[in-house]
Coordinates of C-alpha atoms and ligand atoms in Angstrom, one line a residue:
M1 CA 17.7 -23.2 30.7
F2 CA 15.5 -20.2 30.1
N3 CA 17.8 -17.9 32.1
S4 CA 20.0 -17.2 29.2
L5 CA 17.2 -15.8 27.1
T6 CA 17.0 -12.2 26.1
A7 CA 13.6 -10.7 25.5
M8 CA 12.7 -10.1 21.9
P9 CA 11.3 -6.7 20.8
A10 CA 7.5 -6.7 20.0
D11 CA 6.7 -7.4 16.4
P12 CA 6.9 -4.1 14.4
I13 CA 3.4 -4.7 13.0
L14 CA 1.5 -6.9 15.4
G15 CA 2.9 -5.0 18.5
L16 CA 1.0 -1.9 17.5
L17 CA -2.3 -3.7 18.0
T18 CA -1.7 -4.1 21.8
Q19 CA -0.6 -0.5 22.1
Y20 CA -3.6 0.8 20.2
R21 CA -6.1 -1.3 22.2
A22 CA -4.6 0.0 25.5
D23 CA -4.8 3.7 24.3
K24 CA -7.7 5.6 25.9
H25 CA -7.5 8.7 23.5
P26 CA -11.1 9.3 22.2
N27 CA -9.8 10.1 18.7
K28 CA -7.2 7.4 18.4
V29 CA -6.5 6.1 14.8
D30 CA -5.3 2.7 13.9
L31 CA -3.3 2.6 10.7
G32 CA -1.1 -0.3 11.8
V33 CA -2.0 -3.9 11.0
G34 CA -3.3 -4.6 7.5
V35 CA -6.9 -5.5 8.2
Y36 CA -10.0 -4.2 6.3
K37 CA -12.2 -1.9 8.4
D38 CA -15.7 -0.6 7.5
P39 CA -16.6 3.1 7.9
V40 CA -17.1 2.7 11.7
G41 CA -13.8 1.0 12.2
H42 CA -15.2 -2.6 12.5
T43 CA -13.7 -5.6 10.6
P44 CA -16.9 -7.3 9.5
I45 CA -17.6 -11.0 8.6
L46 CA -18.6 -11.0 4.9
D47 CA -22.2 -12.0 4.3
C48 CA -21.1 -14.7 1.9
V49 CA -18.9 -16.2 4.7
K50 CA -21.9 -16.3 7.1
V51 CA -24.0 -18.1 4.5
A52 CA -21.1 -20.6 3.8
E53 CA -20.6 -21.2 7.5
K54 CA -24.3 -22.0 8.0
I55 CA -24.1 -24.5 5.1
R56 CA -21.0 -26.0 6.6
L57 CA -22.6 -26.3 10.0
D58 CA -25.6 -28.1 8.5
T59 CA -23.6 -30.5 6.3
E60 CA -20.4 -31.3 8.1
T61 CA -20.4 -34.9 9.2
T62 CA -16.9 -35.5 10.7
K63 CA -14.0 -33.8 12.4
V64 CA -11.5 -36.6 11.4
Y65 CA -8.0 -35.5 10.3
I66 CA -7.9 -33.7 7.0
G67 CA -4.4 -34.8 6.0
P68 CA -1.3 -32.7 5.0
T69 CA -2.6 -31.6 1.6
G70 CA -5.7 -30.1 3.3
S71 CA -9.0 -29.9 1.3
A72 CA -8.8 -31.2 -2.3
P73 CA -11.8 -29.0 -3.5
F74 CA -10.3 -25.9 -1.9
N75 CA -6.9 -26.6 -3.5
Q76 CA -8.5 -27.0 -6.9
L77 CA -10.6 -23.9 -6.6
M78 CA -7.7 -21.8 -5.3
G79 CA -5.5 -22.9 -8.2
E80 CA -8.3 -21.8 -10.6
L81 CA -8.8 -18.5 -8.8
A82 CA -5.1 -17.7 -9.0
F83 CA -4.2 -19.0 -12.5
G84 CA -7.6 -18.7 -14.2
A85 CA -9.5 -22.0 -14.8
S86 CA -8.2 -22.5 -18.3
H87 CA -4.6 -21.6 -17.7
S88 CA -2.1 -23.9 -19.6
V89 CA -0.4 -25.0 -16.4
L90 CA -3.7 -26.3 -15.0
L91 CA -4.7 -28.0 -18.3
A92 CA -1.2 -29.6 -18.5
D93 CA -1.5 -30.9 -14.9
R94 CA 1.6 -29.1 -13.9
V95 CA 0.3 -27.5 -10.6
R96 CA 0.1 -29.0 -7.1
T97 CA -1.6 -27.0 -4.4
V98 CA -1.9 -27.6 -0.7
S99 CA -4.0 -25.8 1.9
T100 CA -1.9 -23.9 4.5
P101 CA -2.5 -22.1 7.8
G102 CA -2.8 -18.6 6.3
G103 CA -0.5 -17.0 3.8
T104 CA 2.3 -17.0 6.3
G105 CA 2.0 -20.8 6.6
A106 CA 2.2 -21.0 2.8
L107 CA 5.4 -19.0 2.9
R108 CA 6.9 -21.2 5.5
V109 CA 6.1 -24.3 3.5
A110 CA 7.7 -22.6 0.5
A111 CA 10.8 -21.8 2.5
D112 CA 11.3 -25.4 3.8
F113 CA 10.6 -26.7 0.3
I114 CA 13.2 -24.3 -1.3
K115 CA 15.7 -25.4 1.3
R116 CA 15.2 -29.0 0.2
C117 CA 15.4 -28.1 -3.5
N118 CA 18.7 -26.2 -3.0
P119 CA 20.1 -25.7 0.5
N120 CA 22.3 -22.8 -0.8
A121 CA 19.6 -20.9 -2.7
V122 CA 19.5 -17.2 -1.9
L123 CA 16.0 -15.6 -1.6
W124 CA 15.9 -12.1 -3.2
V125 CA 13.2 -9.8 -1.8
S126 CA 12.1 -6.3 -2.9
D127 CA 13.6 -3.4 -0.9
P128 CA 11.4 -2.9 1.0
T129 CA 9.2 -5.9 1.6
W130 CA 6.7 -7.2 4.1
A131 CA 8.4 -6.9 7.5
N132 CA 8.0 -10.7 8.2
H133 CA 9.4 -12.0 4.9
T134 CA 13.1 -11.8 6.0
G135 CA 12.6 -13.3 9.4
L136 CA 10.4 -16.1 8.1
F137 CA 12.9 -17.2 5.4
E138 CA 15.9 -16.8 7.6
A139 CA 14.2 -18.9 10.3
A140 CA 14.2 -21.7 7.6
G141 CA 17.9 -21.3 7.1
I142 CA 17.7 -19.3 3.9
T143 CA 19.9 -16.4 3.1
V144 CA 17.9 -13.3 2.2
K145 CA 19.1 -10.5 0.0
T146 CA 17.3 -7.5 -1.6
Y147 CA 16.8 -6.1 -5.0
P148 CA 15.9 -2.3 -5.5
Y149 CA 12.2 -1.6 -5.7
Y150 CA 10.7 1.5 -4.1
D151 CA 12.0 5.0 -4.7
Y152 CA 11.2 6.8 -1.4
D153 CA 12.1 10.2 -2.8
N154 CA 10.0 10.1 -5.9
K155 CA 7.3 7.7 -4.7
T156 CA 7.7 5.5 -7.7
L157 CA 9.4 2.3 -8.7
K158 CA 13.2 2.0 -9.2
F159 CA 12.3 -0.2 -12.1
D160 CA 15.5 0.2 -14.1
Q161 CA 17.6 -0.7 -11.0
M162 CA 15.3 -3.6 -10.2
L163 CA 15.7 -5.0 -13.7
A164 CA 19.5 -4.5 -13.6
K165 CA 19.7 -6.5 -10.4
L166 CA 17.4 -9.2 -11.6
N167 CA 19.7 -9.5 -14.7
T168 CA 22.5 -10.7 -12.4
I169 CA 20.6 -13.2 -10.3
D170 CA 21.8 -16.8 -10.5
K171 CA 19.6 -19.6 -11.9
D172 CA 19.8 -21.5 -8.6
D173 CA 18.3 -18.6 -6.6
V174 CA 14.7 -17.7 -5.8
V175 CA 13.2 -14.2 -6.3
L176 CA 10.1 -13.2 -4.3
F177 CA 7.6 -10.9 -6.1
H178 CA 4.4 -9.4 -4.7
A179 CA 1.5 -10.3 -7.1
C180 CA -0.3 -7.0 -6.4
C181 CA -0.9 -4.4 -3.7
H182 CA 2.8 -4.3 -2.7
N183 CA 3.2 -4.5 1.0
P184 CA 4.4 -2.0 2.4
S185 CA 4.7 0.5 -0.5
G186 CA 1.4 0.2 -2.5
M187 CA 3.6 0.5 -5.6
D188 CA 2.8 -2.2 -8.1
L189 CA 4.4 -3.3 -11.4
S190 CA 2.4 -2.3 -14.5
T191 CA 1.4 -5.0 -16.9
D192 CA 4.3 -3.9 -19.2
Q193 CA 6.7 -4.0 -16.3
W194 CA 5.5 -7.5 -15.4
D195 CA 6.2 -8.6 -19.0
E196 CA 9.7 -7.3 -18.7
V197 CA 10.2 -9.1 -15.4
V198 CA 8.9 -12.3 -16.8
K199 CA 11.4 -12.0 -19.7
V200 CA 14.3 -11.6 -17.3
T201 CA 13.1 -14.5 -15.2
V202 CA 13.1 -16.8 -18.2
K203 CA 16.5 -15.5 -19.4
Q204 CA 18.2 -15.9 -16.0
G205 CA 16.4 -19.1 -15.1
F206 CA 15.9 -18.3 -11.4
T207 CA 12.7 -19.6 -9.7
P208 CA 10.0 -17.0 -9.0
L209 CA 8.1 -17.1 -5.8
I210 CA 5.0 -14.9 -5.9
D211 CA 3.3 -13.8 -2.8
M212 CA -0.4 -13.0 -3.5
A213 CA -1.9 -11.9 -0.2
Y214 CA -4.3 -9.3 -1.6
Q215 CA -5.9 -10.7 -4.7
G216 CA -8.9 -8.5 -5.5
F217 CA -7.8 -5.5 -3.4
G218 CA -5.9 -3.8 -6.3
D219 CA -7.9 -3.6 -9.6
G220 CA -9.9 -6.9 -9.4
V221 CA -9.4 -10.6 -9.0
D222 CA -8.3 -11.3 -12.5
E223 CA -6.4 -8.0 -13.0
D224 CA -4.4 -8.6 -9.8
A225 CA -3.3 -12.0 -11.0
Y226 CA -1.8 -10.7 -14.3
G227 CA 1.8 -11.3 -13.1
V228 CA 1.1 -14.7 -11.7
R229 CA -0.6 -15.9 -14.9
Q230 CA 2.1 -14.4 -17.2
M231 CA 4.9 -15.8 -15.1
A232 CA 3.3 -19.3 -14.9
A233 CA 2.8 -19.4 -18.7
A234 CA 6.5 -18.6 -19.3
V235 CA 8.6 -20.4 -16.7
E236 CA 9.4 -24.0 -16.1
S237 CA 9.0 -23.8 -12.3
M238 CA 7.4 -21.4 -9.9
I239 CA 6.0 -21.2 -6.4
L240 CA 2.8 -19.3 -5.5
C241 CA 1.7 -18.4 -1.9
S242 CA -1.9 -17.2 -1.5
S243 CA -3.8 -15.9 1.4
C244 CA -7.6 -15.8 2.1
S245 CA -7.1 -13.6 5.2
K246 CA -7.9 -10.3 3.4
N247 CA -10.0 -11.0 0.4
F248 CA -12.3 -13.4 2.3
G249 CA -11.9 -11.6 5.6
L250 CA -10.9 -14.9 7.2
Y251 CA -8.0 -13.4 9.2
R252 CA -8.3 -15.6 12.3
E253 CA -9.3 -18.8 10.5
R254 CA -5.7 -19.0 9.1
I255 CA -6.3 -20.3 5.6
G256 CA -4.1 -19.9 2.5
A257 CA -2.5 -22.0 -0.2
C258 CA 0.9 -22.9 -1.6
S259 CA 1.0 -23.9 -5.2
I260 CA 4.0 -25.4 -7.0
V261 CA 4.2 -25.2 -10.8
A262 CA 6.6 -27.8 -12.2
K263 CA 7.7 -28.6 -15.7
D264 CA 5.5 -31.7 -16.0
S265 CA 3.1 -33.7 -14.0
T266 CA 5.7 -36.3 -12.9
T267 CA 8.0 -33.6 -11.5
A268 CA 4.9 -32.0 -9.9
N269 CA 4.1 -35.2 -8.1
V270 CA 7.7 -35.4 -6.7
A271 CA 7.5 -31.8 -5.6
L272 CA 4.2 -32.5 -3.9
S273 CA 5.6 -35.4 -2.0
V274 CA 8.4 -33.1 -0.7
M275 CA 5.9 -30.4 0.2
L276 CA 3.9 -33.0 2.2
Y277 CA 7.0 -34.1 3.9
V278 CA 7.9 -30.6 5.0
I279 CA 4.3 -29.9 6.1
R280 CA 4.3 -33.0 8.2
C281 CA 7.4 -31.8 9.9
I282 CA 6.1 -28.3 10.6
Y283 CA 2.4 -28.5 11.5
S284 CA 1.3 -32.0 10.3
M285 CA -1.8 -30.7 8.6
P286 CA -3.7 -27.5 8.2
P287 CA -7.0 -26.4 9.9
A288 CA -10.1 -27.2 7.9
H289 CA -12.7 -24.6 8.7
G290 CA -11.4 -21.7 6.6
A291 CA -10.9 -24.0 3.6
A292 CA -14.5 -25.3 3.9
I293 CA -15.8 -21.7 3.9
V294 CA -13.8 -20.7 0.8
E295 CA -14.6 -23.8 -1.2
T296 CA -18.3 -23.4 -0.4
I297 CA -18.2 -19.8 -1.7
L298 CA -16.0 -20.5 -4.8
G299 CA -17.9 -23.7 -5.6
S300 CA -21.3 -21.9 -5.8
P301 CA -21.8 -19.5 -8.7
A302 CA -24.3 -17.4 -6.6
L303 CA -22.0 -17.2 -3.5
K304 CA -19.0 -16.5 -5.7
Q305 CA -20.9 -13.5 -7.3
Q306 CA -21.8 -12.3 -3.8
W307 CA -18.2 -12.6 -2.7
L308 CA -16.9 -10.7 -5.7
A309 CA -19.5 -7.9 -5.0
E310 CA -18.4 -7.7 -1.3
L311 CA -14.8 -7.7 -2.3
K312 CA -15.5 -4.8 -4.7
V313 CA -17.1 -2.8 -1.8
M314 CA -13.9 -3.3 0.2
R315 CA -11.7 -2.3 -2.7
D316 CA -13.7 0.7 -3.6
R317 CA -13.8 1.9 0.0
I318 CA -10.0 1.7 0.3
N319 CA -9.5 3.5 -3.0
G320 CA -12.0 6.2 -1.8
N321 CA -10.0 6.5 1.5
R322 CA -6.9 7.2 -0.5
T323 CA -8.4 10.1 -2.3
M324 CA -10.2 11.3 0.8
L325 CA -6.8 11.5 2.8
V326 CA -5.1 13.4 -0.1
E327 CA -7.9 15.9 -0.2
Q328 CA -8.2 16.3 3.5
L329 CA -4.4 17.0 3.8
A330 CA -4.7 19.7 1.2
A331 CA -7.8 21.1 3.0
N332 CA -5.7 21.4 6.2
G333 CA -3.1 23.5 4.6
V334 CA -0.5 20.8 3.9
D335 CA 1.4 21.9 0.8
R336 CA 3.6 18.8 0.5
D337 CA 2.4 16.6 -2.5
F338 CA 0.7 13.5 -1.2
S339 CA -1.1 12.7 -4.5
F340 CA 1.0 9.5 -4.8
I341 CA -1.2 8.0 -2.1
A342 CA -4.2 8.1 -4.5
R343 CA -2.2 6.5 -7.3
Q344 CA -0.9 3.5 -5.2
K345 CA -2.8 0.3 -4.8
G346 CA -4.1 -2.0 -2.0
M347 CA -4.0 -1.8 1.7
F348 CA -0.8 0.3 2.2
S349 CA 1.3 3.3 1.4
F350 CA 4.3 5.0 3.0
L351 CA 3.2 8.3 4.4
G352 CA 6.8 9.5 3.9
V353 CA 7.3 11.0 7.4
N354 CA 10.4 10.3 9.4
P355 CA 10.6 8.0 12.4
E356 CA 10.5 10.9 14.9
Q357 CA 7.3 12.1 13.3
V358 CA 5.9 8.6 13.4
A359 CA 6.7 8.5 17.2
I360 CA 5.1 11.9 17.8
L361 CA 2.0 10.9 15.9
K362 CA 1.7 7.9 18.2
Q363 CA 2.6 9.5 21.5
Q364 CA 0.9 12.9 21.1
Y365 CA -1.9 12.3 18.7
S366 CA -2.6 8.5 19.2
V367 CA -2.2 7.9 15.5
Y368 CA -0.7 4.5 15.0
M369 CA 1.4 3.4 12.0
V370 CA 4.4 1.1 11.4
G371 CA 7.8 2.8 12.2
S372 CA 8.6 3.0 8.4
S373 CA 5.5 5.3 8.2
R374 CA 3.5 2.5 6.4
I375 CA -0.1 3.3 6.8
S376 CA -3.0 0.9 6.5
I377 CA -5.4 2.9 4.3
A378 CA -8.4 0.8 5.5
G379 CA -8.1 2.4 9.0
I380 CA -9.1 5.8 7.5
S381 CA -12.8 6.8 7.7
Q382 CA -14.9 9.9 7.2
T383 CA -15.1 10.2 11.0
N384 CA -11.3 10.2 11.6
V385 CA -9.9 11.7 8.4
D386 CA -10.1 15.3 9.6
Y387 CA -8.4 14.5 12.9
L388 CA -5.8 12.4 11.1
A389 CA -5.0 15.1 8.5
K390 CA -4.8 17.8 11.2
S391 CA -2.4 15.5 13.2
I392 CA -0.2 14.9 10.2
A393 CA -0.3 18.6 9.3
A394 CA 0.9 19.4 12.9
V395 CA 3.9 17.1 12.8
L396 CA 4.9 18.2 9.4
Ligands
LMR1 C1 0.3 -6.7 7.6 O1 1.3 -6.6 6.9 O2 -0.1 -5.8 8.4 C2 -0.5 -7.9 7.6 O3 0.0 -8.8 6.6 C3 -0.6 -8.6 8.9 C4 0.7 -9.2 9.3 O4 0.6 -10.4 9.7 O5 1.7 -8.6 9.3

């Protein structure tokens, strides 16, 4: 039966990891997968995570099934982190949150949930969006279409075109927004632009699905949730997918959350029952370890402060890398304007070179980035930035 299979191409993002690891070049640079790296290129375990794991080891008493909702304290704390503890939707008991295997697990739960709400719903994603969004939703049988977003020529948002498209979207459809740190462009909506988007969402009546994979990597934990909080305050129904991979550095623990905001608590309970059904049919129940770490941190004022401080170190380093790359390119005689990189937010930007140049950077200079020229800014360091800038200057 397997003889009819055709091999699939390697994943455009994850496939780079294998190639990078096999590369023997002494100056190789990894700007591929979106993972935080410290100045020596290591992805560390946060100190607050180490403390929480020790507490967990000392206090855990059972490994019995956790159940499809996952951990109740984690779900509660994640809702508060995303919406803010005193948000009206939490006070009105309109939110139901489940723990999921990573942010991708949250998106898949959302996809199957949407399919049960409206089998014909179209999911609208920004052009461009995270490379896995389209495949993930299509795998759940959902039609995916795009709305204009990034202006590659001017390195800005196509905001007017985006609004014009949103103004035509049907009330039975779903529109996916990135809460912050837009992946792959690094181009975020300003607070004023979010206000406009919220207004259109209410007017058109479609359901917003917000993907928040980088809370705390843009301007701060609360600042990055501006759109989520404004949207939740204004709409009747909404879906939020969160990830703890990046902001807690828990990539391999696979922990995230999917929250449904419904018009009232009765509807929220029905929505939760449907989510639990779809979860049971996909993976039965989520892993417990990552949730236990996060709830230990968020549930302790001291550990939460420590986490916020460690998150700020990561955020500041990435922002510093942005400026460092722009300066180093200029220092290496590149006269093209790369200042947009310093203005963008989060883990990624498009370098703006063409696919042939991306290929040369990889083959001749061992500089790895996604084919779209998306670079993971965290992979830059004081040690590699000069080599990186010289390599980019050479291909330009
Ligand atoms: C990325 O975009 O690089 C990350 O979200 C990792 C992934 O799974 O693609």
